[in-house]
Amino acid sequence: MKIIVLVKEVPDTYGDRKLDLETGLADRAANDAVPDEIGERALEVALTYADKNADTEIVVMSVGPNTVPGTLRKALAMGAASAVHVMDDALMGADLGLTGEVLAAAIRRTGFDLVLAGNLSTDGSGGVIPSIVAELLGVPAATNLSSVEISEGAVAGVRAVENGSVNVRADLPAVVSITEALPDARFPNFKGIMAAKKKPFETLTANDLGINAEDESKGRSIVVAVSERPARAAGVKIIDEGDAASQLADFLVQNRLV
Amino acid sequence: MSDFPADSILVLAEVSPTGTVQKSAAALIGAAAQVGSPIALVVASPGQAADAAAIVATFGATRVLVAEAADVATSLTVPGADALAAAARLVAPEAVLISNSIEGRDVAARFAARTHSALAVDAVNVSRDDEGIVAHHSVYGGSYNVDSAASTGPLVITIRQGAIDARAEGQPLVAEALEVVSSGAAAATITGHTEATVAANRPELRGAAKVVSGGRGLGSEEKFVLVEQLADTLGAAVGASRAAVDAGYIPQTSQVGQTGVSVSPQLYVALGISGAIQHRAGMQTAKTIVAINKDAEAPIFEIADFGVVGDLFAVVPQLIDAIEARKK
Ligand SMILES: Cc1cc2nc3c(=O)[nH]c(=O)nc-3n(C[C@H](O)[C@H](O)[C@H](O)COP(=O)(O)OP(=O)(O)OC[C@H]3O[C@@H](n4cnc5c(N)ncnc54)[C@H](O)[C@@H]3O)c2cc1C
Ligand SMILES: Nc1ncnc2c1ncn2[C@@H]1O[C@H](COP(=O)(O)O)[C@@H](O)[C@H]1O
């Protein structure tokens, strides 16, 4: 089975993330770039399956700037067999639709039985890439799974939705996205890190994939304004000496919050 | 030629598998009415669509397109996307509004990809300027406001649940059956369905005016009840940090934060929550923030309007009594 795992590189959330107020794009210099946490969990799902099924090939794939090889090397060190990185200045600031088109084209070129992704990335929080990719590839999408069972020829799982849960299954080839309810990813070990250096690593441009980023016939989402909200200031802080509850109740009453 | 108004805004009114119109539909139609003529689409199992259409008209849809599809209960996302594509062909809307729910996002994604339309996700409001419809987003946990628009064609917008207060005036039902030709796109199969049990008398977390959230500091599922007691005293919804969810005190649907629900209530009370940046991302746009934490250095105090450094197990029961006393 050939599994492609989509891993996005995102600004580390353990730090205040910044947007460039001119372009509306992420200010990449403001934070460390790290693999998206839920994407890493998707890789863990693939690796767990590969641990039990020797005949599994895992390809990690990402669209992004020149820091992305660091993220993909980490995925190789964790155990993926090869990596595909799509990098192109023409894709700077690509919207969700264009990113999805690029990923779908790269996935088609690589070939796959199963595509695994995170349900939401921590920066864009779009949660739409997996379904865009499935639509463009013409395959079923089982999204937002909080448990996954991969078998020969099919995938099944529990899809957590707002008002309950749904059991779903799909024949392969298919796209699956998983939630943070699935286990945390393993750490790369020394052997993995050494092995990663020799693993196949492909770098592609939009052109290689037959994608015209400037195609004006397609609707694209464009940023028309960006502004920064003033940061919140701390208010009163009291230490409880037995009467904090009473003071807090007064505060709530004064502010008509009771 | 379409006989729909030039300023048509197509709204996908979400209907549950059992035929209930979701609350998000009223907000979507409210938002659409601010910027154009709200035309709603209802996609439901045969026999369920007529009732749903009647409800959607009371939310303010001037016309309701009704698509009955035998496979909505068994086939994931694709029947919704197929119906939306048919409706958009008919209506030629300026924008398409869909709930940013898990199912809504998937339909929006398939529809936008299929029709090469611009997609704007998780908007908290919409407006109109000289060039057309604009989506307003609150990003990086409310640190930035970003506006987006389509380069060409309609803008497909998913709207954050609970973010829109506007409601439109009810309209007389004008329903018309929508002819949908199946795309034949491959879909995942729905093999079962469990409805979550919700506390009957408590407000829903999304869109709640008041939220009381508990964190790891609650210590156990049994003791988490204290959060619920304060919430009930205040008439608030119950939320939680991821640490509380991971520890099993409360289901994931109550998680507030970057990978959970984003809330913007009048009052947010954080009990035993340190205030990690990923938690703050989901609540720091609250009007008033109250925190109770025994660690004076906890980052939650940096954004709290009223912070109490103390043991929540001592303070919260006293607070409940004090509030009850002042209510009298
Ligand atoms: C990619 C990513 C996404 C994430 N998404 C989210 C998210 O959506 N939501 C979220 O919440 N977190 C999220 N997190 C996790 C986040 O980083 C924190 O780990 C989490 O918010 C911590 O929860 P907590 O404050 O309950 O626990 P802790 O940080 O352990 O804090 C517990 C607090 O309780 C206090 N306390 C203990 N006992 C008492 C007592 N008796 N009285 C008063 N105070 C007491 C302690 O002083 C402490 O400050 C995410 C992390 C990552 C990496
Ligand atoms: N640029 C990207 N490169 C690789 N994978 C991506 C990219 N953007 C999104 N994804 C995948 O899609 C998932 C959901 O992302 P999003 O739709 O941005 O919230 C992520 O968890 C990734 O698996």
XYZ file of C-alpha atoms and ligand atoms in Angstrom:
662
model
C 0.000 0.000 0.000
C 1.234 3.465 -0.897
C 0.289 6.137 1.631
C 0.893 9.832 1.057
C 0.903 11.943 4.217
C 0.312 15.680 3.827
C 2.331 17.638 6.344
C 2.139 21.398 6.427
C 4.822 23.553 7.949
C 3.400 26.160 10.326
C 4.692 28.876 12.655
C 5.251 27.469 16.136
C 2.189 28.277 18.214
C 4.276 28.573 21.404
C 4.944 32.193 20.591
C 2.922 35.125 19.336
C 2.352 34.625 15.649
C 2.571 37.637 13.369
C 0.978 38.656 10.104
C 2.668 41.011 7.684
C 0.388 44.056 7.679
C 1.346 44.901 4.074
C 0.664 41.556 2.453
C -1.564 39.775 4.946
C 0.772 36.779 4.739
C 2.279 34.978 7.700
C 5.442 36.699 8.871
C 7.644 33.631 8.725
C 10.604 35.294 10.387
C 8.585 35.886 13.578
C 8.423 32.240 14.705
C 10.214 28.962 14.299
C 8.780 26.845 11.512
C 7.552 23.471 12.748
C 5.585 20.551 11.289
C 1.899 20.987 12.025
C 1.067 18.890 15.082
C -1.988 17.148 13.668
C -0.146 16.442 10.401
C 2.486 14.655 12.489
C -0.281 12.595 14.069
C -1.435 11.668 10.562
C 2.104 10.464 9.855
C 1.951 8.425 13.064
C -1.214 6.692 11.780
C 0.671 5.742 8.616
C 3.764 4.598 10.523
C 1.682 2.457 12.894
C 0.094 0.757 9.898
C 3.513 0.264 8.279
C 4.866 -1.276 11.512
C 2.372 -4.116 11.064
C 2.307 -4.268 7.265
C 5.780 -4.527 5.779
C 4.547 -3.888 2.265
C 3.750 -0.218 2.980
C 5.376 2.769 1.333
C 4.975 6.162 3.028
C 5.590 9.371 1.085
C 5.451 12.718 2.919
C 4.405 15.723 0.892
C 4.302 19.453 1.516
C 3.778 22.714 -0.347
C 5.699 25.645 1.094
C 8.849 27.781 1.171
C 12.532 26.898 1.503
C 12.300 25.983 5.204
C 9.975 23.033 4.436
C 12.838 20.548 3.779
C 13.531 20.717 7.542
C 9.985 19.582 8.265
C 10.110 16.850 5.615
C 13.528 15.594 6.847
C 12.020 15.199 10.303
C 9.200 13.126 8.783
C 11.769 10.976 6.954
C 13.684 10.511 10.206
C 10.462 9.343 11.866
C 10.167 6.642 9.207
C 8.644 7.887 5.943
C 10.358 6.409 2.861
C 10.532 9.466 0.627
C 9.532 13.114 0.445
C 8.004 15.437 -2.141
C 8.325 19.198 -1.697
C 6.559 21.630 -4.005
C 8.263 25.021 -3.864
C 7.741 27.890 -6.228
C 7.816 31.699 -5.867
C 4.649 31.739 -7.953
C 2.910 29.899 -5.082
C 3.818 32.483 -2.430
C 0.586 33.481 -0.742
C -1.355 30.750 -2.553
C -4.953 30.576 -1.310
C -6.635 27.342 -0.206
C -7.924 26.555 -3.697
C -4.537 26.892 -5.370
C -2.782 24.970 -2.583
C -5.324 22.184 -3.007
C -4.803 22.088 -6.773
C -1.040 21.866 -6.352
C -1.295 19.082 -3.771
C -3.786 17.140 -5.910
C -1.492 17.375 -8.941
C 1.539 16.270 -6.916
C -0.423 13.389 -5.379
C -1.604 12.223 -8.794
C 1.961 12.362 -10.133
C 3.313 10.344 -7.169
C 0.509 7.787 -7.201
C -1.329 6.630 -4.066
C -3.730 4.236 -2.413
C -4.420 6.432 0.599
C -3.831 10.113 1.390
C -3.651 10.991 5.098
C -3.937 14.590 6.333
C -4.721 16.548 9.469
C -8.270 17.854 9.876
C -7.148 21.412 10.613
C -3.841 23.168 10.407
C -2.957 25.321 13.389
C -2.194 28.435 11.364
C -4.822 28.645 8.664
C -7.365 26.487 10.461
C -8.980 26.082 7.082
C -9.909 22.453 7.437
C -10.746 22.301 3.758
C -7.610 21.056 2.012
C -8.383 17.332 2.420
C -11.835 17.672 0.811
C -10.529 19.937 -1.967
C -7.874 17.349 -2.761
C -10.418 14.499 -2.718
C -12.754 16.383 -5.051
C -9.954 17.117 -7.533
C -8.682 13.533 -7.403
C -12.203 12.127 -7.790
C -11.932 9.931 -4.696
C -13.963 9.624 -1.479
C -13.022 11.724 1.546
C -13.490 10.451 5.099
C -12.718 13.552 7.133
C -12.312 14.480 10.769
C -11.778 10.909 11.946
C -11.061 10.416 15.639
C -10.266 6.764 15.010
C -9.042 5.087 11.840
C -8.861 1.514 10.698
C -6.917 0.909 7.526
C -7.337 -2.434 5.812
C -6.424 -3.829 2.432
C -8.625 -1.912 0.004
C -10.661 0.155 2.467
C -10.546 2.602 5.337
C -13.093 3.040 8.119
C -13.401 5.190 11.182
C -15.418 7.373 13.486
C -16.062 10.902 12.328
C -16.577 13.298 15.190
C -19.139 15.973 14.317
C -20.684 18.781 16.360
C -23.789 16.903 17.433
C -22.489 13.377 17.714
C -20.449 10.979 15.662
C -20.797 9.133 12.410
C -19.265 5.832 11.368
C -17.857 6.026 7.870
C -16.019 3.798 5.451
C -14.525 4.278 2.016
C -12.964 2.074 -0.599
C -9.381 2.922 -1.541
C -8.080 5.035 -3.116
C -9.353 7.653 -0.674
C -8.429 10.746 1.314
C -8.644 10.667 5.111
C -8.202 13.492 7.589
C -7.691 12.812 11.294
C -8.171 14.836 14.478
C -5.937 15.495 17.456
C -7.748 12.684 19.304
C -5.331 10.264 17.627
C -2.007 9.507 19.340
C 0.909 11.891 19.395
C 3.699 11.208 16.918
C 6.826 9.234 17.782
C 10.207 10.940 18.065
C 12.859 10.327 15.421
C 15.773 8.313 16.796
C 19.442 8.619 15.884
C 19.295 5.767 13.381
C 16.280 7.377 11.727
C 18.004 10.735 11.500
C 21.037 9.176 9.812
C 18.889 7.123 7.432
C 16.804 10.195 6.493
C 19.827 11.785 4.821
C 19.900 9.078 2.164
C 16.184 8.862 1.456
C 14.718 10.091 -1.875
C 13.723 13.759 -1.736
C 11.991 15.295 -4.732
C 11.565 19.052 -5.212
C 8.968 20.173 -7.752
C 7.790 23.487 -9.195
C 4.265 24.485 -10.206
C 5.375 24.099 -13.799
C 6.479 20.497 -13.225
C 2.895 19.829 -12.164
C 1.315 21.687 -15.070
C -0.135 24.305 -12.725
C -0.511 27.900 -13.839
C -0.675 29.907 -10.623
C -1.707 33.018 -12.535
C -4.759 31.502 -14.278
C -7.196 34.413 -13.975
C -10.233 32.405 -15.008
C -10.271 30.769 -11.587
C -11.683 32.580 -8.576
C -9.062 33.139 -5.897
C -9.491 34.449 -2.409
C -7.530 37.688 -2.020
C -6.716 39.659 1.113
C -8.130 43.184 0.859
C -7.353 44.496 4.364
C -5.356 43.484 7.451
C -5.219 45.151 10.819
C -3.813 44.229 14.193
C -6.095 44.174 17.209
C -4.755 46.014 20.230
C -3.397 43.530 22.761
C -5.461 42.939 25.887
C -4.223 44.500 29.075
C -4.316 42.814 32.460
C -6.946 44.161 34.861
C -7.183 43.704 38.622
C -5.475 40.737 40.265
C -6.284 39.975 43.882
C -4.905 37.329 46.185
C -7.572 35.359 47.987
C -7.588 36.077 51.674
C -11.027 34.681 52.246
C -13.014 37.484 50.600
C -12.005 37.077 46.937
C -15.289 35.360 46.071
C -17.251 38.244 47.513
C -15.160 40.837 45.617
C -15.534 38.848 42.410
C -19.288 38.601 42.881
C -19.394 42.412 43.311
C -17.358 42.845 40.125
C -19.781 40.621 38.204
C -22.811 42.456 39.572
C -21.306 45.888 38.767
C -20.656 44.760 35.200
C -24.155 43.292 34.882
C -22.763 39.845 34.306
C -24.926 38.094 36.877
C -31.165 33.920 -17.692
C -31.698 33.526 -14.023
C -34.842 35.016 -12.547
C -33.116 35.444 -9.208
C -32.089 38.917 -7.987
C -28.642 40.118 -9.026
C -27.704 40.467 -5.345
C -28.656 36.879 -4.486
C -26.722 35.303 -1.642
C -27.094 31.538 -1.655
C -27.260 30.024 1.825
C -26.825 26.321 2.482
C -29.122 25.674 5.445
C -27.677 22.727 7.303
C -30.126 19.954 8.162
C -29.205 17.141 10.577
C -29.453 13.493 9.509
C -32.741 13.324 11.401
C -34.175 16.302 9.512
C -33.681 19.086 12.062
C -32.653 22.467 10.680
C -29.449 23.498 12.466
C -29.371 26.753 14.417
C -26.545 27.986 12.215
C -29.067 28.473 9.385
C -30.684 31.469 11.124
C -27.297 33.172 11.490
C -26.319 32.451 7.882
C -29.569 33.944 6.590
C -29.157 36.873 8.990
C -25.694 37.514 7.557
C -26.895 37.116 3.962
C -29.751 39.578 4.475
C -27.211 42.258 5.530
C -25.597 42.180 2.095
C -28.206 40.926 -0.391
C -31.224 38.722 -1.014
C -30.995 35.494 0.967
C -31.916 32.440 -1.126
C -31.722 29.239 0.921
C -30.996 25.698 -0.143
C -32.292 22.782 1.878
C -30.901 19.322 1.158
C -32.649 16.528 3.039
C -33.862 12.958 2.848
C -37.138 12.453 1.004
C -40.036 13.379 3.259
C -37.989 15.690 5.483
C -37.318 18.601 3.167
C -40.736 20.309 3.219
C -40.771 20.868 6.982
C -37.186 22.074 6.874
C -37.992 24.539 4.077
C -40.850 26.038 6.116
C -38.520 26.645 9.056
C -35.862 28.191 6.856
C -38.415 30.709 5.506
C -39.138 31.838 9.064
C -35.409 32.617 9.360
C -35.807 35.101 6.505
C -35.040 33.289 3.246
C -36.936 35.011 0.442
C -36.915 31.815 -1.621
C -36.109 28.263 -0.629
C -34.730 25.703 -3.048
C -35.541 22.204 -1.938
C -33.465 19.197 -2.940
C -34.549 15.773 -1.776
C -31.815 13.202 -2.117
C -32.178 9.562 -1.183
C -28.468 9.262 -0.383
C -27.969 12.169 2.072
C -28.176 9.784 5.002
C -25.776 7.233 3.529
C -23.299 9.185 1.448
C -20.871 11.733 2.926
C -20.716 15.333 1.605
C -21.180 14.611 -2.109
C -25.027 14.886 -2.181
C -24.740 18.303 -0.498
C -22.056 19.469 -2.916
C -24.059 18.227 -5.924
C -27.191 20.081 -4.785
C -25.217 23.236 -4.051
C -23.650 23.131 -7.512
C -27.108 22.810 -9.098
C -28.473 25.659 -6.970
C -25.544 27.933 -7.804
C -26.011 27.274 -11.526
C -29.640 28.309 -11.183
C -29.213 31.317 -8.903
C -25.826 32.711 -10.065
C -25.242 34.159 -6.563
C -22.761 36.856 -5.582
C -21.709 34.784 -2.614
C -22.433 31.377 -1.087
C -22.694 31.149 2.711
C -22.137 27.845 4.498
C -21.687 27.035 8.172
C -18.071 26.459 9.200
C -19.146 23.178 10.757
C -17.290 19.982 9.997
C -19.832 18.979 7.367
C -20.234 22.546 6.085
C -16.492 22.914 5.489
C -16.391 19.714 3.483
C -19.298 20.744 1.257
C -17.751 24.205 0.779
C -14.410 22.640 -0.150
C -15.854 20.254 -2.722
C -18.117 22.921 -4.197
C -15.371 25.551 -4.473
C -12.909 23.084 -5.989
C -15.460 21.819 -8.495
C -16.589 25.280 -9.630
C -13.153 26.975 -9.338
C -14.633 29.502 -6.946
C -12.765 31.551 -4.374
C -13.071 30.120 -0.864
C -12.946 32.159 2.370
C -13.128 30.114 5.569
C -14.135 30.745 9.170
C -15.467 34.266 8.591
C -16.974 36.111 11.556
C -18.939 38.570 9.417
C -19.667 39.666 5.854
C -20.104 43.075 4.262
C -20.367 44.643 0.849
C -18.108 47.206 -0.816
C -17.983 48.687 -4.347
C -16.470 45.520 -5.728
C -18.768 43.009 -4.074
C -18.939 40.792 -1.027
C -16.183 40.906 1.600
C -15.560 38.255 4.274
C -14.187 39.331 7.655
C -11.914 36.980 9.560
C -10.465 37.024 13.042
C -7.129 35.195 12.800
C -4.352 33.967 15.089
C -6.712 33.843 18.020
C -8.216 37.248 17.351
C -4.862 39.060 17.178
C -5.580 40.213 13.630
C -8.581 41.175 11.537
C -8.298 40.133 7.900
C -10.767 40.919 5.106
C -10.910 38.806 1.971
C -12.734 38.911 -1.351
C -12.897 36.929 -4.592
C -10.638 37.853 -7.523
C -13.489 36.838 -9.816
C -16.776 34.947 -9.531
C -18.773 34.287 -6.363
C -17.080 34.138 -2.965
C -17.766 30.903 -1.094
C -17.703 31.749 2.611
C -17.859 29.472 5.632
C -19.158 31.308 8.690
C -17.890 30.597 12.208
C -20.694 29.138 14.309
C -22.027 31.528 16.911
C -20.228 34.550 15.424
C -23.202 36.308 13.781
C -25.827 38.059 15.895
C -27.859 39.485 13.003
C -31.190 37.797 12.301
C -33.486 38.475 9.353
C -37.236 38.944 9.458
C -39.263 35.843 8.645
C -40.625 35.550 5.100
C -43.622 33.747 3.641
C -42.527 30.378 2.299
C -41.669 30.451 -1.405
C -40.337 26.973 -2.044
C -39.313 25.414 -5.327
C -38.027 21.943 -6.011
C -34.463 21.834 -7.247
C -33.495 19.348 -9.906
C -30.131 17.811 -9.026
C -28.111 15.725 -11.437
C -25.723 13.538 -9.459
C -22.046 14.268 -10.186
C -21.182 10.640 -9.621
C -18.203 11.786 -7.507
C -17.013 8.987 -5.227
C -18.149 9.437 -1.629
C -17.447 7.784 1.688
C -20.348 5.729 3.036
C -22.098 6.525 6.311
C -22.561 3.225 8.138
C -23.839 4.450 11.492
C -24.721 7.480 13.481
C -24.741 8.410 17.188
C -26.355 11.598 18.447
C -24.537 13.234 21.355
C -26.486 13.824 24.531
C -26.496 17.486 25.455
C -27.291 18.934 28.840
C -30.827 20.124 28.251
C -30.891 23.327 30.271
C -27.450 24.645 29.492
C -26.636 27.064 26.650
C -24.605 25.791 23.743
C -20.907 26.697 23.885
C -20.776 28.278 20.424
C -22.337 31.689 20.528
C -22.989 31.595 24.296
C -23.097 34.962 26.088
C -21.294 33.489 29.094
C -18.817 30.633 29.298
C -17.279 28.947 32.341
C -14.311 26.739 31.451
C -12.310 24.323 33.527
C -8.751 23.088 33.093
C -6.376 20.508 34.463
C -6.610 22.309 37.810
C -9.996 20.648 38.397
C -8.104 17.426 38.967
C -10.748 14.828 38.125
C -13.958 14.169 36.244
C -15.878 14.123 39.558
C -14.524 17.491 40.626
C -15.167 19.022 37.204
C -18.817 19.193 38.322
C -17.825 22.400 40.141
C -17.375 24.054 36.737
C -20.888 22.995 35.769
C -22.299 24.289 39.054
C -20.806 27.749 38.551
C -21.944 27.698 34.910
C -25.507 26.924 35.984
C -25.422 29.664 38.606
C -24.414 32.155 35.909
C -26.556 30.652 33.137
C -23.360 29.979 31.227
C -22.152 27.332 28.790
C -19.406 24.925 29.870
C -16.004 24.867 28.198
C -12.641 23.287 28.879
C -8.943 23.373 28.110
C -7.370 20.642 26.042
C -5.635 19.290 29.125
C -9.057 18.777 30.749
C -10.329 17.069 27.589
C -7.242 14.861 27.316
C -7.642 13.884 30.968
C -11.206 12.767 30.195
C -13.016 15.273 32.442
C -15.265 16.329 29.561
C -15.792 15.480 25.845
C -13.711 17.125 23.114
C -16.704 19.090 21.808
C -16.286 21.389 24.826
C -12.659 22.253 24.078
C -11.985 25.956 23.724
C -8.931 27.071 21.797
C -6.978 26.870 18.642
C -8.017 23.335 17.801
C -11.334 23.582 19.598
C -14.185 26.053 19.614
C -13.563 29.803 19.318
C -15.829 31.831 21.590
C -16.382 35.569 21.994
C -18.756 35.797 24.966
C -19.609 38.745 27.209
C -18.068 36.824 30.104
C -15.426 34.087 30.103
C -14.463 32.478 33.393
C -11.296 30.327 33.396
C -10.975 27.948 36.355
C -7.682 26.104 36.851
C -6.507 26.991 33.350
C -2.949 28.256 32.902
C -3.760 30.250 29.778
C -1.454 28.623 27.225
C -1.339 30.535 23.970
C -3.364 27.835 22.207
C -6.141 28.180 24.770
C -6.082 31.981 24.621
C -6.474 31.755 20.847
C -10.028 30.537 21.367
C -11.226 33.000 24.017
C -9.195 36.186 24.181
C -11.785 38.179 22.221
C -14.230 37.732 25.133
C -15.533 41.053 26.430
C -14.698 40.332 30.077
C -12.305 37.632 31.289
C -12.220 36.306 34.838
C -9.589 33.824 36.005
C -9.129 31.822 39.179
C -5.762 30.114 39.466
C -3.531 29.325 42.408
C -0.377 30.202 40.470
C 0.090 34.005 40.513
C 2.403 33.690 37.492
C -0.102 31.873 35.267
C -0.260 33.589 31.861
C -4.074 33.707 31.995
C -3.708 36.687 34.382
C -2.048 38.706 31.602
C -5.404 38.942 29.828
C -7.823 38.707 32.762
C -9.951 41.716 33.685
C -10.433 40.224 37.118
C -7.964 37.661 38.399
C -8.111 35.763 41.665
C -4.947 34.085 42.885
C -6.329 31.322 45.016
C -7.527 27.751 45.358
C -10.507 27.271 43.088
C -11.923 24.606 45.408
C -12.205 27.271 48.105
C -13.176 30.255 45.957
C -15.735 28.740 43.553
C -18.184 27.367 46.165
C -18.060 30.730 47.980
C -18.570 32.512 44.661
C -21.648 30.421 43.898
C -23.091 31.315 47.314
C -22.205 34.996 46.900
C -23.861 35.178 43.485
C -26.969 33.373 44.725
C -27.136 35.827 47.651
C -26.861 38.867 45.365
C -29.512 37.500 43.000
C -32.064 37.667 45.807
C -1.045 22.399 18.236
C -1.616 22.585 19.597
C -2.953 22.907 19.721
C -3.526 23.104 20.981
N -4.839 23.437 21.042
C -5.378 23.722 22.262
C -6.760 24.122 22.384
O -7.502 24.202 21.400
N -7.239 24.402 23.624
C -6.454 24.325 24.757
O -6.955 24.612 25.850
N -5.176 23.906 24.670
C -4.625 23.595 23.463
N -3.328 23.154 23.402
C -2.651 22.798 24.662
C -2.055 23.969 25.423
O -0.742 24.195 24.980
C -2.011 23.647 26.938
O -1.286 22.447 27.123
C -3.375 23.507 27.601
O -4.203 24.589 27.258
C -3.183 23.449 29.085
O -4.419 23.244 29.745
P -4.608 23.705 31.256
O -4.409 25.171 31.354
O -5.903 23.157 31.724
O -3.495 22.890 32.005
P -2.169 23.388 32.737
O -1.334 24.195 31.834
O -1.585 22.207 33.393
O -2.720 24.396 33.825
C -3.474 24.005 34.941
C -3.590 25.242 35.830
O -4.435 24.947 36.925
C -3.931 25.638 38.059
N -4.433 24.942 39.235
C -4.178 23.685 39.652
N -4.861 23.405 40.780
C -5.571 24.508 41.096
C -6.446 24.846 42.163
N -6.774 23.973 43.127
N -6.971 26.100 42.182
C -6.667 27.003 41.211
N -5.841 26.728 40.178
C -5.298 25.507 40.132
C -2.429 25.568 37.923
O -1.808 26.629 38.632
C -2.259 25.697 36.398
O -2.047 27.064 36.018
C -2.745 22.958 22.146
C -1.395 22.618 22.030
C -0.826 22.439 20.777
C 0.623 22.100 20.668
N 0.783 23.517 2.224
C 0.448 22.285 2.613
N 1.291 21.251 2.406
C 0.982 20.007 2.805
N -0.155 19.670 3.411
C -1.044 20.638 3.652
C -0.806 21.994 3.265
N -1.874 22.727 3.639
C -2.741 21.874 4.243
N -2.261 20.613 4.238
C -2.895 19.386 4.800
O -4.269 19.643 5.018
C -4.576 19.554 6.420
C -5.626 20.592 6.780
O -5.109 21.870 6.526
P -5.985 23.173 6.409
O -7.048 22.900 5.393
O -4.997 24.233 5.997
O -6.545 23.431 7.791
C -3.234 19.714 7.118
O -3.248 19.074 8.388
C -2.300 19.019 6.142
O -2.368 17.617 6.286
